[in-house]
Tab-separated table of C-alpha atoms in Angstrom:
chain	number	residue	atom	x	y	z
A	1	UNK	CA	126.315	-8.244	-128.826
A	2	UNK	CA	125.103	-6.017	-125.645
A	3	UNK	CA	123.200	-7.791	-123.418
A	4	UNK	CA	121.022	-5.741	-121.547
A	5	UNK	CA	119.715	-6.313	-117.989
A	6	UNK	CA	116.582	-6.856	-116.654
A	7	UNK	CA	115.813	-5.001	-112.967
A	8	UNK	CA	116.170	-7.967	-111.031
A	9	UNK	CA	119.624	-8.726	-112.787
A	10	UNK	CA	121.166	-4.787	-111.525
A	11	UNK	CA	119.856	-5.623	-108.437
A	12	UNK	CA	121.878	-8.765	-108.334
A	13	UNK	CA	125.343	-6.706	-110.123
A	14	UNK	CA	124.371	-4.086	-107.458
A	15	UNK	CA	125.267	-6.605	-104.531
A	16	UNK	CA	128.452	-7.561	-106.429
A	17	UNK	CA	129.858	-4.082	-107.530
A	18	UNK	CA	129.041	-3.016	-103.347
A	19	UNK	CA	131.331	-5.728	-102.867
A	20	UNK	CA	133.747	-4.752	-104.474
A	21	UNK	CA	133.727	-1.321	-103.145
A	22	UNK	CA	133.836	-2.563	-99.773
A	23	UNK	CA	136.883	-4.174	-100.403
A	24	UNK	CA	138.711	-1.492	-102.100
A	25	UNK	CA	137.317	0.307	-98.763
A	26	UNK	CA	139.441	-1.980	-96.766
A	27	UNK	CA	142.178	-1.573	-99.092
A	28	UNK	CA	141.586	1.585	-98.170
A	29	UNK	CA	142.725	1.908	-94.351
A	30	UNK	CA	146.052	-0.726	-95.217
A	31	UNK	CA	147.666	1.626	-98.209
A	32	UNK	CA	150.724	3.150	-97.002
A	33	UNK	CA	154.600	2.945	-97.893
A	34	UNK	CA	156.151	-0.371	-96.432
A	35	UNK	CA	153.098	-2.714	-97.499
A	36	UNK	CA	154.108	-4.962	-100.147
A	37	UNK	CA	150.805	-5.477	-102.939
A	38	UNK	CA	150.840	-9.283	-101.951
A	39	UNK	CA	149.600	-8.226	-98.547
A	40	UNK	CA	147.201	-6.219	-100.080
A	41	UNK	CA	146.487	-9.255	-102.288
A	42	UNK	CA	145.481	-11.750	-99.682
A	43	UNK	CA	143.389	-9.572	-97.825
A	44	UNK	CA	141.279	-8.545	-100.516
A	45	UNK	CA	140.933	-12.606	-101.437
A	46	UNK	CA	139.731	-13.223	-97.543
A	47	UNK	CA	137.625	-10.347	-97.754
A	48	UNK	CA	135.868	-11.172	-100.954
A	49	UNK	CA	135.345	-14.957	-99.732
A	50	UNK	CA	134.117	-13.854	-96.331
A	51	UNK	CA	131.231	-12.531	-98.425
A	52	UNK	CA	129.977	-15.261	-100.407
A	53	UNK	CA	132.097	-14.421	-103.129
A	54	UNK	CA	134.852	-15.704	-105.569
A	55	UNK	CA	138.114	-12.825	-106.301
A	56	UNK	CA	136.543	-12.033	-110.252
A	57	UNK	CA	140.387	-11.987	-111.610
A	58	UNK	CA	141.842	-14.746	-109.964
A	59	UNK	CA	142.549	-17.439	-112.516
A	60	UNK	CA	140.398	-15.143	-115.467
A	61	UNK	CA	142.788	-15.690	-118.781
A	62	UNK	CA	144.976	-17.278	-116.319
A	63	UNK	CA	145.691	-14.227	-113.806
A	64	UNK	CA	147.423	-15.126	-111.040
A	65	UNK	CA	146.212	-13.286	-108.542
A	66	UNK	CA	142.752	-11.623	-107.010
A	67	UNK	CA	144.067	-7.801	-107.544
A	68	UNK	CA	144.963	-5.800	-110.388
A	69	UNK	CA	148.123	-3.917	-108.400
A	70	UNK	CA	149.902	-1.582	-110.850
A	71	UNK	CA	152.134	1.279	-108.984
A	72	UNK	CA	153.483	4.364	-110.728
A	73	UNK	CA	154.534	3.858	-114.849
A	74	UNK	CA	152.230	1.362	-114.545
A	75	UNK	CA	149.344	1.337	-116.361
A	76	UNK	CA	146.911	-1.441	-115.755
A	77	UNK	CA	146.949	-5.402	-115.200
A	78	UNK	CA	150.026	-5.249	-112.674
A	79	UNK	CA	150.964	-8.528	-110.842
A	80	UNK	CA	151.135	-8.259	-107.137
A	81	UNK	CA	154.253	-8.824	-106.000
A	82	UNK	CA	156.904	-8.685	-102.517
A	83	UNK	CA	158.206	-5.040	-103.385
A	84	UNK	CA	157.366	-2.851	-100.471
A	85	UNK	CA	155.293	0.268	-101.637
A	86	UNK	CA	157.297	3.300	-101.021
A	87	UNK	CA	156.404	7.308	-99.911
A	88	UNK	CA	155.402	9.047	-103.245
A	89	UNK	CA	154.160	6.160	-104.950
A	90	UNK	CA	150.681	6.016	-106.374
A	91	UNK	CA	148.992	2.513	-106.995
A	92	UNK	CA	145.697	1.377	-108.897
A	93	UNK	CA	144.498	-1.142	-107.724
A	94	UNK	CA	141.717	-3.402	-110.020
A	95	UNK	CA	139.314	-5.284	-108.180
A	96	UNK	CA	136.466	-7.792	-109.492
A	97	UNK	CA	134.423	-10.178	-107.291
A	98	UNK	CA	131.786	-12.831	-108.758
A	99	UNK	CA	128.582	-13.047	-106.244
A	100	UNK	CA	124.982	-15.065	-107.246
A	101	UNK	CA	126.505	-15.701	-111.085
A	102	UNK	CA	127.514	-11.829	-111.834
A	103	UNK	CA	131.035	-9.833	-111.553
A	104	UNK	CA	131.469	-6.069	-110.238
A	105	UNK	CA	134.647	-4.620	-111.307
A	106	UNK	CA	136.028	-1.524	-109.767
A	107	UNK	CA	139.326	0.512	-109.486
A	108	UNK	CA	140.942	3.479	-107.829
A	109	UNK	CA	144.378	5.280	-107.607
A	110	UNK	CA	145.662	5.908	-104.511
A	111	UNK	CA	148.519	7.860	-103.309
A	112	UNK	CA	150.987	6.214	-100.975
A	113	UNK	CA	152.148	8.530	-98.282
A	114	UNK	CA	152.964	12.207	-99.210
A	115	UNK	CA	153.136	12.691	-103.492
A	116	UNK	CA	154.026	14.797	-106.389
A	117	UNK	CA	151.481	17.905	-106.715
A	118	UNK	CA	151.856	17.057	-110.227
A	119	UNK	CA	150.627	13.400	-109.664
A	120	UNK	CA	147.902	14.502	-107.842
A	121	UNK	CA	146.111	16.630	-109.735
A	122	UNK	CA	146.281	14.185	-112.793
A	123	UNK	CA	144.556	12.023	-110.181
A	124	UNK	CA	141.889	14.337	-109.533
A	125	UNK	CA	141.523	15.435	-112.708
A	126	UNK	CA	140.824	11.641	-114.056
A	127	UNK	CA	138.411	11.156	-111.072
A	128	UNK	CA	136.605	14.243	-112.567
A	129	UNK	CA	136.747	12.897	-116.301
A	130	UNK	CA	135.075	9.524	-115.052
A	131	UNK	CA	132.265	11.481	-113.578
A	132	UNK	CA	131.603	13.549	-116.794
A	133	UNK	CA	131.707	10.102	-118.712
A	134	UNK	CA	128.726	8.857	-116.638
A	135	UNK	CA	126.886	11.425	-116.962
A	136	UNK	CA	126.449	10.865	-120.947
A	137	UNK	CA	125.356	7.384	-120.079
A	138	UNK	CA	121.793	7.936	-120.768
A	139	UNK	CA	119.516	6.480	-122.942
A	140	UNK	CA	119.497	8.919	-126.260
A	141	UNK	CA	123.343	9.391	-126.104
A	142	UNK	CA	125.755	6.930	-127.700
A	143	UNK	CA	128.849	5.448	-126.056
A	144	UNK	CA	131.242	8.032	-128.249
A	145	UNK	CA	129.245	10.651	-126.096
A	146	UNK	CA	131.176	9.066	-123.017
A	147	UNK	CA	134.153	8.794	-124.550
A	148	UNK	CA	134.106	12.512	-125.783
A	149	UNK	CA	133.175	13.815	-122.359
A	150	UNK	CA	136.769	11.928	-121.020
A	151	UNK	CA	139.254	12.476	-123.384
A	152	UNK	CA	138.103	16.842	-123.511
A	153	UNK	CA	138.860	16.970	-119.981
A	154	UNK	CA	141.790	14.915	-119.788
A	155	UNK	CA	143.612	15.969	-122.607
A	156	UNK	CA	142.619	20.041	-122.095
A	157	UNK	CA	144.448	19.623	-118.764
A	158	UNK	CA	147.465	18.330	-120.633
A	159	UNK	CA	147.188	14.304	-119.923
A	160	UNK	CA	147.613	11.036	-122.531
A	161	UNK	CA	144.277	9.070	-122.539
A	162	UNK	CA	145.213	5.698	-123.459
A	163	UNK	CA	144.237	4.291	-126.756
A	164	UNK	CA	144.735	0.091	-126.432
A	165	UNK	CA	143.015	-0.346	-122.966
A	166	UNK	CA	139.064	0.861	-123.095
A	167	UNK	CA	135.954	-0.189	-120.606
A	168	UNK	CA	133.567	-2.420	-121.283
A	169	UNK	CA	129.975	-4.095	-121.056
A	170	UNK	CA	129.725	-6.531	-117.621
A	171	UNK	CA	127.405	-9.205	-116.406
A	172	UNK	CA	127.527	-12.634	-116.253
A	173	UNK	CA	130.775	-12.473	-118.261
A	174	UNK	CA	133.351	-9.810	-116.943
A	175	UNK	CA	134.204	-8.665	-120.353
A	176	UNK	CA	130.764	-8.003	-122.614
A	177	UNK	CA	129.940	-6.041	-124.849
A	178	UNK	CA	130.580	-2.657	-126.017
A	179	UNK	CA	133.889	-1.513	-125.254
A	180	UNK	CA	133.708	1.789	-124.095
A	181	UNK	CA	137.056	3.571	-124.819
A	182	UNK	CA	137.915	6.756	-123.206
A	183	UNK	CA	138.118	9.069	-126.458
A	184	UNK	CA	136.126	9.318	-129.320
A	185	UNK	CA	133.887	11.649	-131.096
A	186	UNK	CA	130.213	13.067	-130.188
A	187	UNK	CA	127.294	10.692	-131.487
A	188	UNK	CA	129.073	7.461	-132.686
A	189	UNK	CA	129.489	4.063	-131.469
A	190	UNK	CA	126.319	2.269	-130.055
A	191	UNK	CA	123.141	3.438	-128.713
A	192	UNK	CA	122.868	3.691	-125.158
A	193	UNK	CA	119.694	1.747	-123.800
A	194	UNK	CA	117.319	0.974	-120.439
A	195	UNK	CA	119.264	-2.235	-119.128
A	196	UNK	CA	122.658	-1.122	-120.163
A	197	UNK	CA	125.715	-1.808	-117.604
A	198	UNK	CA	129.161	-0.900	-118.408
A	199	UNK	CA	132.607	-0.306	-116.489
A	200	UNK	CA	133.636	3.137	-117.557
A	201	UNK	CA	137.103	3.030	-117.024
A	202	UNK	CA	139.861	6.050	-117.718
A	203	UNK	CA	142.779	5.307	-117.803
A	204	UNK	CA	145.418	8.092	-118.226
A	205	UNK	CA	149.049	8.939	-118.188
A	206	UNK	CA	150.840	12.378	-117.230
A	207	UNK	CA	152.748	12.200	-120.536
A	208	UNK	CA	151.828	9.890	-123.929
A	209	UNK	CA	149.094	8.238	-123.788
A	210	UNK	CA	151.245	5.503	-125.946
A	211	UNK	CA	152.174	2.119	-123.658
A	212	UNK	CA	154.398	-0.720	-123.649
A	213	UNK	CA	153.073	-4.627	-123.060
A	214	UNK	CA	155.356	-7.010	-121.324
A	215	UNK	CA	156.750	-10.081	-121.917
A	216	UNK	CA	154.756	-11.117	-118.502
A	217	UNK	CA	151.576	-11.226	-121.027
A	218	UNK	CA	150.288	-8.857	-118.005
A	219	UNK	CA	151.974	-5.121	-117.462
A	220	UNK	CA	151.216	-2.343	-119.249
A	221	UNK	CA	153.286	0.561	-118.385
A	222	UNK	CA	153.740	4.117	-119.949
A	223	UNK	CA	156.321	4.169	-123.041
A	224	UNK	CA	157.957	7.225	-121.535
A	225	UNK	CA	157.426	6.031	-117.793
A	226	UNK	CA	155.713	8.552	-116.090
A	227	UNK	CA	153.475	7.855	-113.693
A	228	UNK	CA	149.385	6.384	-114.840
A	229	UNK	CA	146.357	6.727	-113.193
A	230	UNK	CA	142.941	4.405	-113.407
A	231	UNK	CA	139.813	5.102	-112.007
A	232	UNK	CA	136.524	2.481	-112.493
A	233	UNK	CA	132.584	2.816	-111.807
A	234	UNK	CA	129.999	0.553	-112.533
A	235	UNK	CA	126.955	2.067	-113.988
A	236	UNK	CA	123.917	0.819	-115.253
A	237	UNK	CA	121.003	2.649	-117.314
A	238	UNK	CA	117.999	2.663	-115.183
A	239	UNK	CA	114.455	4.641	-115.937
A	240	UNK	CA	116.841	6.137	-118.606
A	241	UNK	CA	119.529	7.268	-116.124
A	242	UNK	CA	122.966	6.698	-115.519
A	243	UNK	CA	123.107	4.789	-111.888
A	244	UNK	CA	125.962	3.630	-110.213
A	245	UNK	CA	126.233	-0.022	-109.011
A	246	UNK	CA	129.942	0.678	-107.361
A	247	UNK	CA	130.720	3.251	-104.749
A	248	UNK	CA	133.525	5.298	-103.443
A	249	UNK	CA	132.119	6.213	-100.369
A	250	UNK	CA	134.267	2.945	-98.280
A	251	UNK	CA	137.178	4.721	-99.842
A	252	UNK	CA	136.472	8.417	-99.111
A	253	UNK	CA	135.131	7.370	-95.327
A	254	UNK	CA	138.578	5.271	-94.519
A	255	UNK	CA	140.573	8.206	-96.181
A	256	UNK	CA	138.837	10.778	-94.858
A	257	UNK	CA	137.594	12.861	-98.260
A	258	UNK	CA	133.895	14.393	-98.064
A	259	UNK	CA	132.650	14.513	-101.797
A	260	UNK	CA	129.376	15.064	-103.262
A	261	UNK	CA	130.377	13.231	-106.822
A	262	UNK	CA	128.250	10.578	-106.314
A	263	UNK	CA	124.576	11.974	-105.571
A	264	UNK	CA	123.284	12.739	-108.167
A	265	UNK	CA	124.104	8.676	-109.416
A	266	UNK	CA	123.085	7.297	-106.767
A	267	UNK	CA	120.590	3.777	-107.127
A	268	UNK	CA	118.198	3.082	-104.798
A	269	UNK	CA	116.458	0.097	-106.368
A	270	UNK	CA	113.678	0.402	-103.854
A	271	UNK	CA	112.591	3.122	-105.623
A	272	UNK	CA	114.386	3.859	-109.111
């Protein structure tokens, strides 16, 4: 059952999502060759707790850490460890926080040093598909319109769109209805209504869309061991239109990236 949110609840979720965004911004300054994912995990946990929240993933379904850290061929749900990142790696960092009784949930794939241009292109196209999906998150559309928009961009570029893992509703639970696949048909799925809050998160592979689930119960890799990337935003439907609760602003500032991709989706709860 889909739990639509009131304006007051959306404002609380905005706080949660923004804390996750700021956490990723802090991590953006630290991602470099030689750093371990456990080091990054410790930074994230301390930052979240210092700002009046608790890590959203730590202990959720018995997950052992604050961050899901998924390098290279890992798609999602990688467990932080002592292995140093290397020049040329990519690393998906998925972060959650629980504040004021509501979750924020966001992911970004970072380049470690200098990466292969083909992998960089995949990351840019996937990020583009995320915003194409967000644009479809409006009253009058259906979830399948979001899914189709993401799939079209990624598959037209020759990439594999993961089927077994999907986006989701978000609120007092980390995973709520509806599921938000990154593939699908226009006009299919649940209707998008005022107050819907969802996490849209394309997971896209350089090769096949097929994945492998590992025996640790968490790690998911591409079946052909080609690299994968993952981008995620929290989106609320306000006055019929998509509004971002999360942001990549802090990551962009840390990495020196200039971007206007979020401008049309900015949420100002004093005026919206």
